[in-house]
Coordinates of C-alpha atoms and ligand atoms in Angstrom, one line a residue:
X1 CA 0.0 0.0 0.0
X2 CA 1.2 3.5 -0.8
X3 CA 1.8 6.0 1.9
X4 CA -0.7 8.7 2.0
X5 CA -0.1 12.4 1.6
X6 CA -0.3 15.3 4.1
X7 CA -3.1 15.0 6.7
X8 CA -5.4 18.0 6.2
X9 CA -8.8 17.2 7.7
X10 CA -9.6 17.7 11.3
X11 CA -13.2 18.7 12.0
X12 CA -13.2 16.6 15.1
X13 CA -12.2 18.9 18.0
X14 CA -9.7 17.8 20.6
X15 CA -12.1 18.5 23.4
X16 CA -14.5 16.0 22.0
X17 CA -11.8 13.4 21.9
X18 CA -11.4 13.7 25.6
X19 CA -15.1 13.6 26.2
X20 CA -15.6 10.5 24.1
X21 CA -12.7 8.8 25.8
X22 CA -14.2 9.3 29.2
X23 CA -17.6 8.1 28.1
X24 CA -16.1 5.1 26.4
X25 CA -14.3 4.2 29.6
X26 CA -17.6 4.0 31.3
X27 CA -19.6 2.2 28.7
X28 CA -17.0 -0.2 27.3
X29 CA -18.9 -3.2 28.7
X30 CA -22.2 -2.3 27.1
X31 CA -23.4 -4.1 24.1
X32 CA -23.3 -2.3 20.7
X33 CA -26.1 0.3 20.3
X34 CA -26.5 0.8 24.0
X35 CA -27.6 4.3 24.9
X36 CA -25.1 6.7 26.2
X37 CA -26.1 8.0 29.6
X38 CA -25.8 11.7 30.0
X39 CA -24.7 12.3 26.4
X40 CA -27.5 14.8 25.8
X41 CA -26.6 17.0 28.8
X42 CA -22.9 17.1 27.8
X43 CA -23.6 17.9 24.2
X44 CA -21.9 21.1 23.0
X45 CA -23.3 22.9 20.0
X46 CA -23.3 22.6 16.2
X47 CA -19.8 21.4 15.6
X48 CA -20.9 17.8 15.8
X49 CA -23.2 18.1 12.8
X50 CA -20.3 16.9 10.8
X51 CA -17.3 14.8 11.5
X52 CA -14.5 13.4 9.4
X53 CA -12.5 10.2 9.6
X54 CA -9.3 9.7 7.7
X55 CA -8.0 6.4 6.6
X56 CA -4.3 6.5 7.2
X57 CA -1.7 4.0 5.9
X58 CA 1.4 2.8 7.6
X59 CA 2.9 3.7 11.0
X60 CA 1.3 3.6 14.4
X61 CA -1.7 5.7 13.2
X62 CA -2.7 3.4 10.4
X63 CA -6.3 2.6 10.2
X64 CA -9.2 4.9 11.1
X65 CA -8.0 8.3 12.4
X66 CA -9.3 9.2 14.8
X67 CA -10.5 5.8 16.0
X68 CA -13.4 7.3 17.9
X69 CA -15.5 10.1 16.5
X70 CA -18.5 11.9 17.9
X71 CA -21.5 13.0 15.9
X72 CA -24.9 14.4 16.6
X73 CA -28.0 12.4 15.6
X74 CA -28.7 12.7 11.9
X75 CA -25.3 14.3 11.4
X76 CA -22.9 13.8 8.4
X77 CA -19.9 11.6 8.5
X78 CA -17.2 12.1 5.9
X79 CA -14.5 9.6 5.3
X80 CA -11.3 10.4 3.5
X81 CA -9.6 7.4 2.1
X82 CA -5.9 8.1 1.6
X83 CA -5.1 4.5 0.8
X84 CA -4.8 2.9 -2.6
X85 CA -7.4 0.2 -1.8
X86 CA -11.1 0.5 -0.9
X87 CA -12.2 0.5 2.7
X88 CA -15.6 0.7 4.4
X89 CA -17.0 2.1 7.6
X90 CA -19.6 -0.4 8.6
X91 CA -21.4 -0.7 12.0
X92 CA -21.1 -4.0 13.9
X93 CA -24.7 -3.5 15.1
X94 CA -27.3 -4.6 12.6
X95 CA -31.0 -3.9 12.2
X96 CA -33.8 -6.4 12.5
X97 CA -33.2 -7.6 8.9
X98 CA -29.5 -8.1 9.6
X99 CA -28.1 -5.2 7.6
X100 CA -25.6 -2.9 9.3
X101 CA -27.0 0.3 10.8
X102 CA -24.6 2.2 8.6
X103 CA -22.3 1.1 5.8
X104 CA -20.2 3.3 3.7
X105 CA -17.7 2.1 1.0
X106 CA -14.9 4.5 0.2
X107 CA -13.0 3.6 -3.0
X108 CA -9.2 4.2 -3.1
X109 CA -8.2 7.8 -2.8
X110 CA -11.8 9.0 -2.6
X111 CA -13.9 10.9 -0.1
X112 CA -17.5 9.8 0.7
X113 CA -20.1 11.1 3.1
X114 CA -23.0 9.5 4.8
X115 CA -25.9 11.2 6.6
X116 CA -26.7 9.1 9.7
X117 CA -30.1 7.5 9.5
X118 CA -32.5 9.6 11.6
X119 CA -33.6 6.6 13.7
X120 CA -30.0 6.0 14.8
X121 CA -30.4 7.1 18.4
X122 CA -27.7 8.3 20.8
X123 CA -25.3 5.6 21.6
X124 CA -21.9 4.1 21.0
X125 CA -21.6 2.2 17.7
X126 CA -18.4 0.2 17.0
X127 CA -17.6 0.0 13.3
X128 CA -15.1 -1.8 11.2
X129 CA -13.9 -2.1 7.6
X130 CA -15.6 -5.1 5.9
X131 CA -12.6 -5.6 3.7
X132 CA -10.1 -5.4 6.5
X133 CA -12.1 -6.2 9.7
X134 CA -9.0 -5.6 11.9
X135 CA -9.5 -1.9 11.2
X136 CA -11.9 -0.8 13.9
X137 CA -13.3 2.4 15.3
X138 CA -16.2 3.8 17.3
X139 CA -18.9 6.3 16.4
X140 CA -20.5 8.0 19.4
X141 CA -23.8 9.4 18.5
X142 CA -25.0 12.2 20.8
X143 CA -28.4 13.8 21.2
X144 CA -31.7 12.2 21.9
X145 CA -31.6 8.6 22.9
X146 CA -34.4 8.0 20.4
X147 CA -35.4 4.5 19.5
X148 CA -32.3 2.4 19.1
X149 CA -32.9 0.1 16.1
X150 CA -33.8 -3.3 17.3
X151 CA -31.3 -6.1 16.7
X152 CA -32.5 -9.2 15.0
X153 CA -34.4 -11.8 16.9
X154 CA -33.7 -15.5 16.4
X155 CA -37.0 -16.3 14.7
X156 CA -36.5 -19.3 12.5
X157 CA -35.9 -22.9 13.6
X158 CA -32.5 -24.1 12.2
X159 CA -32.9 -26.3 9.1
X160 CA -30.8 -29.3 8.8
X161 CA -30.2 -30.0 5.1
X162 CA -31.5 -33.4 3.9
X163 CA -28.9 -36.1 4.3
X164 CA -28.2 -38.5 1.3
X165 CA -26.5 -41.7 2.2
X166 CA -26.8 -43.9 -1.0
X167 CA -24.0 -45.3 -3.1
X168 CA -25.5 -43.7 -6.2
X169 CA -26.7 -40.2 -5.7
X170 CA -28.3 -37.9 -8.2
X171 CA -28.5 -34.2 -7.5
X172 CA -30.2 -31.8 -10.0
X173 CA -28.8 -28.3 -10.1
X174 CA -31.8 -26.1 -10.4
X175 CA -33.2 -22.7 -9.6
X176 CA -35.3 -22.7 -6.5
X177 CA -36.9 -20.2 -4.1
X178 CA -35.3 -20.7 -0.7
X179 CA -36.6 -19.4 2.7
X180 CA -33.6 -17.4 3.9
X181 CA -35.2 -14.5 5.7
X182 CA -37.9 -15.1 8.3
X183 CA -40.3 -12.7 6.7
X184 CA -41.0 -11.4 3.2
X185 CA -40.3 -13.2 -0.1
X186 CA -38.2 -16.2 -0.5
X187 CA -34.9 -15.9 -2.2
X188 CA -34.3 -17.2 -5.7
X189 CA -31.1 -19.2 -5.8
X190 CA -29.1 -21.6 -7.9
X191 CA -29.2 -24.8 -5.8
X192 CA -28.1 -28.3 -5.5
X193 CA -31.3 -30.2 -5.2
X194 CA -33.6 -27.3 -4.4
X195 CA -32.1 -26.3 -1.1
X196 CA -29.3 -24.0 0.2
X197 CA -27.0 -25.4 1.2
X198 CA -27.6 -28.5 -0.9
X199 CA -28.2 -31.9 0.6
X200 CA -25.5 -33.2 2.9
X201 CA -23.9 -36.3 1.5
X202 CA -22.9 -38.7 4.3
X203 CA -20.9 -41.8 3.4
X204 CA -18.7 -44.3 5.2
X205 CA -14.9 -44.1 4.5
X206 CA -13.9 -46.7 1.9
X207 CA -17.4 -47.0 0.3
X208 CA -17.5 -46.4 -3.4
X209 CA -19.7 -43.3 -4.0
X210 CA -21.0 -42.0 -7.3
X211 CA -22.7 -38.6 -7.4
X212 CA -24.4 -37.5 -10.6
X213 CA -25.0 -33.7 -11.0
X214 CA -27.6 -32.7 -13.6
X215 CA -27.4 -29.1 -15.0
X216 CA -31.0 -27.9 -15.0
X217 CA -30.1 -24.3 -14.2
X218 CA -31.1 -21.5 -16.5
X219 CA -29.0 -21.3 -19.6
X220 CA -27.2 -18.1 -18.4
X221 CA -25.6 -20.1 -15.6
X222 CA -23.4 -21.6 -18.3
X223 CA -21.3 -24.7 -17.9
X224 CA -20.6 -25.9 -14.3
X225 CA -18.2 -28.2 -12.5
X226 CA -18.4 -29.6 -9.0
X227 CA -15.4 -30.0 -6.7
X228 CA -15.5 -32.2 -3.6
X229 CA -13.3 -30.0 -1.3
X230 CA -11.0 -32.1 0.9
X231 CA -11.4 -35.2 -1.2
X232 CA -9.0 -37.6 -3.0
X233 CA -10.1 -38.8 -6.4
X234 CA -9.0 -38.8 -10.0
X235 CA -8.3 -35.6 -11.9
X236 CA -11.4 -36.1 -14.1
X237 CA -13.5 -36.4 -10.9
X238 CA -12.0 -33.3 -9.3
X239 CA -14.3 -30.7 -10.6
X240 CA -11.7 -28.8 -12.6
X241 CA -12.3 -25.2 -13.7
X242 CA -12.0 -25.6 -17.4
X243 CA -12.2 -29.4 -18.1
X244 CA -14.9 -32.0 -17.8
X245 CA -17.6 -29.3 -17.5
X246 CA -21.4 -29.9 -17.2
X247 CA -23.1 -28.0 -20.0
X248 CA -26.6 -26.7 -19.8
X249 CA -29.0 -29.7 -19.8
X250 CA -26.0 -32.0 -19.4
X251 CA -25.0 -34.3 -16.5
X252 CA -21.8 -35.8 -15.1
X253 CA -21.1 -38.6 -12.7
X254 CA -18.2 -38.1 -10.2
X255 CA -16.7 -41.2 -8.8
X256 CA -15.4 -40.9 -5.2
X257 CA -13.9 -44.2 -3.9
X258 CA -13.2 -42.5 -0.5
X259 CA -9.9 -44.5 -0.2
X260 CA -6.3 -43.4 -0.2
X261 CA -3.5 -45.8 -1.1
X262 CA -5.9 -48.8 -0.6
X263 CA -7.0 -47.6 2.9
X264 CA -10.3 -45.8 3.7
X265 CA -9.8 -42.0 3.9
X266 CA -10.1 -40.5 7.4
X267 CA -13.5 -39.5 8.7
X268 CA -13.8 -35.9 7.7
X269 CA -16.0 -32.9 7.1
X270 CA -15.8 -31.9 3.5
X271 CA -18.0 -29.9 1.2
X272 CA -18.8 -29.7 -2.4
X273 CA -19.2 -26.5 -4.5
X274 CA -18.9 -25.1 -8.0
X275 CA -15.4 -24.4 -9.3
X276 CA -16.1 -23.0 -12.8
X277 CA -13.3 -20.9 -14.3
X278 CA -13.9 -17.1 -13.7
X279 CA -17.3 -17.8 -12.3
X280 CA -16.6 -19.6 -9.0
X281 CA -17.4 -16.6 -6.8
X282 CA -20.7 -15.9 -8.6
X283 CA -21.8 -19.5 -8.7
X284 CA -21.1 -20.1 -5.0
X285 CA -22.8 -16.8 -4.0
X286 CA -25.9 -17.8 -5.9
X287 CA -26.0 -21.1 -3.9
X288 CA -24.0 -23.9 -5.4
X289 CA -22.6 -25.3 -2.1
X290 CA -23.3 -28.4 0.0
X291 CA -21.7 -30.4 2.9
X292 CA -20.1 -33.8 2.6
X293 CA -19.4 -36.0 5.6
X294 CA -17.2 -39.1 5.6
X295 CA -17.7 -41.3 8.6
X296 CA -15.8 -44.4 9.9
X297 CA -16.3 -46.9 12.7
X298 CA -13.2 -46.0 14.6
X299 CA -14.5 -42.5 15.0
X300 CA -17.9 -43.8 15.9
X301 CA -16.4 -45.8 18.7
X302 CA -14.9 -42.7 20.3
X303 CA -18.3 -41.8 21.8
X304 CA -18.4 -38.3 20.5
X305 CA -21.9 -36.7 20.4
X306 CA -23.7 -38.3 17.5
X307 CA -27.2 -38.4 15.8
X308 CA -29.2 -35.3 16.7
X309 CA -26.2 -34.2 18.8
X310 CA -24.0 -33.8 15.7
X311 CA -25.0 -30.7 13.8
X312 CA -23.3 -29.5 10.6
X313 CA -23.4 -25.7 10.3
X314 CA -22.8 -24.0 6.9
X315 CA -21.9 -20.3 7.7
X316 CA -21.8 -17.8 4.8
X317 CA -22.6 -14.2 4.2
X318 CA -24.7 -12.8 1.4
X319 CA -26.3 -9.4 0.5
X320 CA -29.9 -8.9 -0.4
X321 CA -32.2 -6.4 -2.0
X322 CA -35.2 -5.0 -0.2
X323 CA -37.2 -7.8 -1.8
X324 CA -34.9 -10.5 -0.2
X325 CA -33.1 -11.2 -3.5
X326 CA -29.4 -11.8 -3.8
X327 CA -27.4 -8.8 -5.1
X328 CA -25.1 -9.4 -8.1
X329 CA -21.8 -7.8 -7.1
X330 CA -19.7 -9.5 -9.7
X331 CA -17.9 -7.6 -12.4
X332 CA -17.9 -8.8 -15.9
X333 CA -16.1 -12.0 -16.5
X334 CA -15.3 -11.0 -20.1
X335 CA -11.7 -11.9 -20.7
X336 CA -9.7 -10.1 -18.0
X337 CA -12.0 -7.0 -18.0
X338 CA -12.0 -7.3 -14.2
X339 CA -8.3 -6.2 -14.1
X340 CA -9.2 -2.5 -14.2
X341 CA -12.1 -0.6 -12.6
X342 CA -13.3 -0.2 -9.1
X343 CA -13.4 -3.9 -8.3
X344 CA -10.1 -4.8 -9.7
X345 CA -7.7 -6.6 -7.3
X346 CA -7.2 -5.9 -4.5
X347 CA -10.7 -4.4 -4.2
X348 CA -12.4 -7.5 -5.4
X349 CA -13.7 -8.6 -2.0
X350 CA -17.3 -9.9 -2.0
X351 CA -18.6 -9.3 1.5
X352 CA -22.2 -10.1 2.4
X353 CA -24.1 -7.8 4.7
X354 CA -26.0 -10.6 6.4
X355 CA -24.4 -13.8 7.7
X356 CA -26.5 -16.9 7.3
X357 CA -26.3 -20.3 9.0
X358 CA -27.5 -23.3 6.9
X359 CA -28.9 -20.7 4.5
X360 CA -31.0 -19.0 7.1
X361 CA -30.7 -15.6 8.7
X362 CA -30.5 -15.7 12.5
X363 CA -31.9 -19.2 13.2
X364 CA -32.2 -20.9 16.5
X365 CA -31.8 -24.5 17.6
X366 CA -33.5 -26.1 20.6
X367 CA -30.9 -28.2 22.3
X368 CA -30.8 -30.4 25.4
X369 CA -28.4 -29.7 28.3
X370 CA -25.8 -32.1 26.8
X371 CA -22.8 -32.1 24.6
X372 CA -23.1 -31.2 21.0
X373 CA -20.7 -31.7 18.1
X374 CA -20.8 -28.7 15.8
X375 CA -19.2 -29.0 12.4
X376 CA -18.4 -25.4 11.4
X377 CA -17.9 -24.6 7.8
X378 CA -17.0 -21.1 6.6
X379 CA -18.5 -21.1 3.1
X380 CA -18.1 -17.4 2.5
X381 CA -16.4 -15.9 -0.5
X382 CA -14.2 -13.5 1.5
X383 CA -15.2 -13.0 5.2
X384 CA -13.5 -14.7 8.1
X385 CA -15.3 -15.5 11.4
X386 CA -13.8 -16.0 14.8
X387 CA -16.4 -18.3 16.4
X388 CA -17.1 -18.0 20.1
X389 CA -20.0 -18.8 22.5
X390 CA -21.8 -15.9 24.3
X391 CA -21.7 -17.8 27.6
X392 CA -17.9 -17.9 27.6
X393 CA -17.7 -21.6 27.4
X394 CA -15.0 -23.1 25.2
X395 CA -15.2 -24.8 21.9
X396 CA -13.3 -28.1 22.2
X397 CA -11.8 -28.7 18.8
X398 CA -11.6 -32.4 17.8
X399 CA -11.0 -32.1 14.1
X400 CA -10.2 -30.0 11.1
X401 CA -12.3 -30.4 7.9
X402 CA -9.8 -33.1 6.8
X403 CA -10.1 -35.4 9.8
X404 CA -9.8 -35.7 13.6
X405 CA -7.0 -34.1 15.5
X406 CA -4.6 -36.4 17.5
X407 CA -5.9 -34.8 20.7
X408 CA -8.7 -32.4 21.5
X409 CA -7.8 -28.7 21.8
X410 CA -9.7 -26.4 24.2
X411 CA -10.2 -23.0 22.5
X412 CA -12.1 -19.9 23.5
X413 CA -12.6 -19.0 19.9
X414 CA -11.9 -20.6 16.5
X415 CA -10.9 -18.5 13.6
X416 CA -12.0 -19.8 10.2
X417 CA -11.5 -18.2 6.8
X418 CA -13.2 -19.2 3.6
X419 CA -13.4 -23.0 3.1
X420 CA -11.9 -23.8 6.5
X421 CA -13.8 -26.1 8.8
X422 CA -13.6 -27.0 12.4
X423 CA -15.2 -29.9 14.2
X424 CA -15.9 -28.8 17.8
X425 CA -17.7 -30.0 20.9
X426 CA -19.7 -27.6 22.9
X427 CA -21.1 -28.4 26.3
X428 CA -24.6 -27.2 27.3
X429 CA -24.8 -29.2 30.5
X430 CA -26.0 -27.1 33.4
X431 CA -27.3 -24.5 31.0
X432 CA -31.0 -25.4 31.2
X433 CA -33.3 -22.5 30.4
X434 CA -30.4 -20.4 28.9
X435 CA -30.1 -19.0 25.4
X436 CA -26.6 -19.3 24.1
X437 CA -25.5 -17.4 21.0
X438 CA -22.9 -18.5 18.6
X439 CA -21.0 -15.3 17.7
X440 CA -18.3 -14.3 15.5
X441 CA -16.0 -11.8 17.3
X442 CA -13.1 -9.6 16.2
X443 CA -10.1 -11.8 15.8
X444 CA -8.4 -12.2 19.2
X445 CA -4.9 -13.5 18.3
X446 CA -1.9 -11.3 17.7
X447 CA -1.9 -12.0 13.9
X448 CA -1.3 -9.1 11.6
X449 CA -4.0 -10.3 9.2
X450 CA -7.2 -9.2 7.7
X451 CA -9.4 -9.9 10.8
X452 CA -12.8 -11.3 11.3
X453 CA -16.4 -10.1 11.4
X454 CA -18.4 -9.4 14.5
X455 CA -22.0 -10.6 14.7
X456 CA -24.5 -12.9 16.4
X457 CA -25.0 -15.9 14.1
X458 CA -27.5 -18.3 15.7
X459 CA -29.0 -19.1 19.1
X460 CA -29.1 -22.3 21.0
X461 CA -32.1 -22.6 23.4
X462 CA -31.1 -25.1 26.1
X463 CA -34.3 -26.7 27.3
X464 CA -35.5 -30.0 28.9
X465 CA -33.2 -32.7 30.3
X466 CA -30.6 -35.0 28.9
X467 CA -29.3 -38.4 29.8
X468 CA -26.8 -38.4 26.9
X469 CA -23.6 -40.3 27.5
X470 CA -21.3 -38.6 25.0
X471 CA -17.7 -37.9 25.9
X472 CA -14.5 -36.4 24.5
X473 CA -11.6 -38.9 24.9
X474 CA -8.2 -37.3 25.2
X475 CA -6.8 -39.3 22.3
X476 CA -8.7 -39.1 19.1
X477 CA -6.7 -40.5 16.3
X478 CA -3.2 -41.2 15.1
X479 CA -1.8 -39.3 12.1
X480 CA 0.3 -41.5 9.9
X481 CA 3.9 -40.5 10.3
X482 CA 5.3 -39.0 7.1
X483 CA 9.0 -39.0 6.2
X484 CA 9.1 -35.2 5.5
X485 CA 12.1 -34.2 3.4
X486 CA 14.2 -31.3 4.6
X487 CA 14.3 -29.9 1.2
X488 CA 11.4 -27.8 -0.1
X489 CA 10.4 -29.2 -3.5
X490 CA 8.2 -26.3 -4.5
X491 CA 7.5 -22.8 -3.1
X492 CA 4.2 -21.2 -4.0
X493 CA 4.2 -17.4 -3.4
X494 CA 0.9 -15.5 -3.2
X495 CA 0.9 -11.8 -4.1
X496 CA -0.7 -9.0 -6.0
X497 CA 0.8 -8.2 -9.3
X498 CA 0.3 -5.2 -11.5
X499 CA 1.2 -4.9 -15.2
X500 CA 0.4 -2.6 -18.1
X501 CA -3.1 -4.0 -18.3
X502 CA -4.2 -3.7 -14.6
X503 CA -3.8 -5.8 -11.5
X504 CA -4.3 -9.5 -10.7
X505 CA -3.7 -11.9 -7.9
X506 CA -0.8 -14.1 -8.6
X507 CA 1.0 -17.3 -7.7
X508 CA 4.7 -17.0 -8.3
X509 CA 4.1 -13.8 -10.2
X510 CA 1.7 -15.3 -12.7
X511 CA -2.0 -15.3 -13.4
X512 CA -3.7 -18.7 -13.6
X513 CA -3.4 -20.2 -17.0
X514 CA -5.1 -23.6 -17.5
X515 CA -2.7 -24.5 -20.3
X516 CA 0.4 -24.1 -18.0
X517 CA 1.6 -26.8 -15.6
X518 CA 3.3 -25.0 -12.7
X519 CA 4.9 -28.0 -11.0
X520 CA 5.3 -31.7 -11.6
X521 CA 5.6 -34.3 -8.9
X522 CA 6.1 -38.1 -9.2
X523 CA 3.3 -40.4 -8.1
X524 CA 4.2 -42.2 -4.9
X525 CA 6.7 -39.5 -3.7
X526 CA 6.5 -37.3 -0.6
X527 CA 7.1 -33.6 -1.2
X528 CA 7.5 -30.7 1.1
X529 CA 6.0 -27.5 -0.2
X530 CA 6.3 -23.9 1.1
X531 CA 3.4 -21.5 1.0
X532 CA 4.3 -17.8 1.3
X533 CA 2.2 -14.7 1.4
X534 CA 4.1 -11.7 0.3
X535 CA 1.0 -9.5 -0.2
X536 CA -0.6 -6.9 2.2
X537 CA -3.6 -9.1 3.1
X538 CA -4.5 -12.5 4.5
X539 CA -5.1 -15.3 2.0
X540 CA -6.5 -18.8 2.6
X541 CA -4.6 -21.2 0.5
X542 CA -6.2 -24.5 -0.6
X543 CA -4.4 -27.5 -2.0
X544 CA -6.4 -30.1 -3.8
X545 CA -6.2 -33.8 -3.6
X546 CA -3.9 -35.2 -0.9
X547 CA -3.9 -35.6 2.8
X548 CA -1.7 -32.7 3.7
X549 CA 0.2 -32.3 7.0
X550 CA 1.4 -29.0 8.4
X551 CA 5.1 -29.2 8.9
X552 CA 5.8 -25.7 10.2
X553 CA 4.3 -22.2 10.5
X554 CA 6.8 -19.4 10.2
X555 CA 9.6 -21.9 11.0
X556 CA 8.0 -23.0 14.2
X557 CA 5.9 -26.0 15.2
X558 CA 2.3 -25.3 14.1
X559 CA -0.4 -24.7 16.8
X560 CA -2.1 -27.8 18.1
X561 CA -5.2 -27.3 15.9
X562 CA -2.9 -27.7 12.9
X563 CA -1.6 -31.1 14.0
X564 CA -4.1 -33.1 11.9
X565 CA -4.7 -33.3 8.2
X566 CA -5.4 -30.0 6.5
X567 CA -6.3 -28.7 3.1
X568 CA -6.7 -24.9 3.6
X569 CA -4.3 -22.7 5.6
X570 CA -4.5 -19.1 6.7
X571 CA -1.5 -17.1 5.5
X572 CA -1.4 -13.7 7.1
X573 CA 0.8 -11.1 5.4
X574 CA 4.4 -12.2 5.5
X575 CA 3.6 -15.7 6.7
X576 CA 5.2 -18.9 5.5
X577 CA 3.7 -22.4 6.0
X578 CA 5.4 -25.6 5.1
X579 CA 3.2 -28.6 4.3
X580 CA 3.9 -32.1 3.1
X581 CA 2.0 -35.0 1.6
X582 CA 2.4 -38.3 -0.2
X583 CA 1.1 -38.2 -3.7
X584 CA -1.0 -41.4 -4.1
X585 CA -3.2 -43.2 -6.5
X586 CA -3.9 -40.7 -9.3
X587 CA -1.7 -39.1 -12.0
X588 CA -3.1 -35.9 -13.5
X589 CA -3.7 -32.2 -12.9
X590 CA -4.8 -30.7 -9.6
X591 CA -5.2 -27.1 -8.3
X592 CA -3.5 -24.8 -5.9
X593 CA -5.5 -21.6 -5.1
X594 CA -6.6 -19.0 -2.7
X595 CA -10.1 -19.8 -1.5
X596 CA -11.2 -16.2 -1.3
X597 CA -13.2 -16.9 -4.4
X598 CA -12.8 -13.5 -6.1
X599 CA -9.0 -14.0 -5.7
X600 CA -9.3 -17.4 -7.2
X601 CA -11.3 -16.0 -10.1
X602 CA -8.9 -13.2 -10.5
X603 CA -5.7 -15.1 -11.1
X604 CA -4.6 -16.6 -7.8
X605 CA -4.7 -20.2 -8.9
X606 CA -2.1 -22.6 -10.3
X607 CA -1.9 -26.3 -11.0
X608 CA 0.4 -29.2 -10.4
X609 CA 0.6 -32.4 -12.3
X610 CA 1.2 -35.8 -10.6
X611 CA 3.2 -37.9 -13.1
X612 CA 3.4 -41.6 -13.0
X613 CA 7.1 -42.4 -13.4
X614 CA 6.3 -45.8 -14.9
X615 CA 4.6 -43.9 -17.7
Ligands
C2O1 CU1 -13.0 -25.6 -2.3 CU2 -10.4 -25.7 -5.4 O1 -11.8 -25.6 -3.9
CU2 CU1 -6.6 -14.5 -1.4

């Protein structure tokens, strides 16, 4: 990012800074949108009709400056963006429909103003940048308390997608109207099997599985391709971006043996989604996503919560029109036209204003006072969530998306970026009568990354009694030892590249080219790869096909929740992660890419070819 020029805006008066700081000290523990006691009395005159925030780059003052700003009810907030990327000023607090109380996008080197909605009463409103949620600030609205906009209520019972368990499964891809919001019209979506998310496929490890997808979507959806994320299967069954496509009216059967080197693959929490070249972001946004569970008997014998106590949760953000229809935020996919213009990289972040769980806004689930296994999937295009419970109880992580961890890890919060999954146990024992909210909170670790959203996602209503016997043993699985070479066979560097035509996301300096093979590896070998992020923002890097192990993170032993198999890693700016895998069973082409889907569509993808040395 470029350094910004001379600071010249300063409508906010120093006296007000001191005033706000004192008030914030008192009210820090209040929830967002709480009223500000005494604010009206302390209010000076008209200066607060307008206030300005600058977005500063670099140094200690980088971010919003000032970080707290005071404004009278109905006043005008101006934001000067001195950075060369877009930012937003978006309230944490949302209205009944889930949209932020205020939300202002400021393109690079631009100034934008916003008149506060007149119903925004006096109070303290934390805000953040939706593209860089680690940038945070607070707006103190003074004046009449007014009616503080009501936060959403948890009105809809959580839907559990239909579970398909057969050996031969057929899923039509079709347009359907889905109940997303509790009130008003349904939302027209592109779906797997008529629901969003699509049906959950649940199959035993080692059991041959064939899934046929039929393209009954409107013609403008174009050709499609379905990737089983976290799986191990032939290149032709991998859902490649440009090959083996499913044309309008066509169908394709994907064969998933659910084995690896003759052994059943680990029990895992995968998902399936569209992967079409240039259109992955749009197709996923419109609804082409579903969950995929692989089970095995060894896991079942552990005694973890099961049956109705095992709840898969697909979490994803989307934006809607007033009529509850999905917005269409995607620039033209005409050959590289996206490289210039307001949404060119790095401003190609698709952030949804409402966060949905299993395709529903603010659902609730009635639970017993027992232990529950929650399978958390972040199916968003860009946003990260740091999951935490409102009652302060921990999430005991027992698995990644790719399998169980060797031992459970007790965590207060679990940060997941796009395509990352966590298998966690939560304990509602002793919580009878309580309502517990699953929140996403601002990222709590010291990482220098992009940050996470802040919102209430769903509610658990703990009622009744339970005689459940579930437990969490302290040994869960054994990860097969891997003879990891000292030598790094391939380094994949993720960055932003600019050339004479515009900007694109790159891997090793290049834009994805389906006709180029970026690395070749011999079938049967073990390789150590290095993933490096040299850009200014966090990326979530996904490797297809193998059972990857995390060797090191920034040269150190990875944290305990990265001691299992993994397929998608967070790479904060400047980070380096070493991974290793054995390349088994299938020769052919497979993908490496960022799972922020706009980044993937805008160049940040590469491919490796597994080559059979015996020809
Ligand atoms: Cu989940 Cu190549 O993607
Ligand atoms: Cu990325």
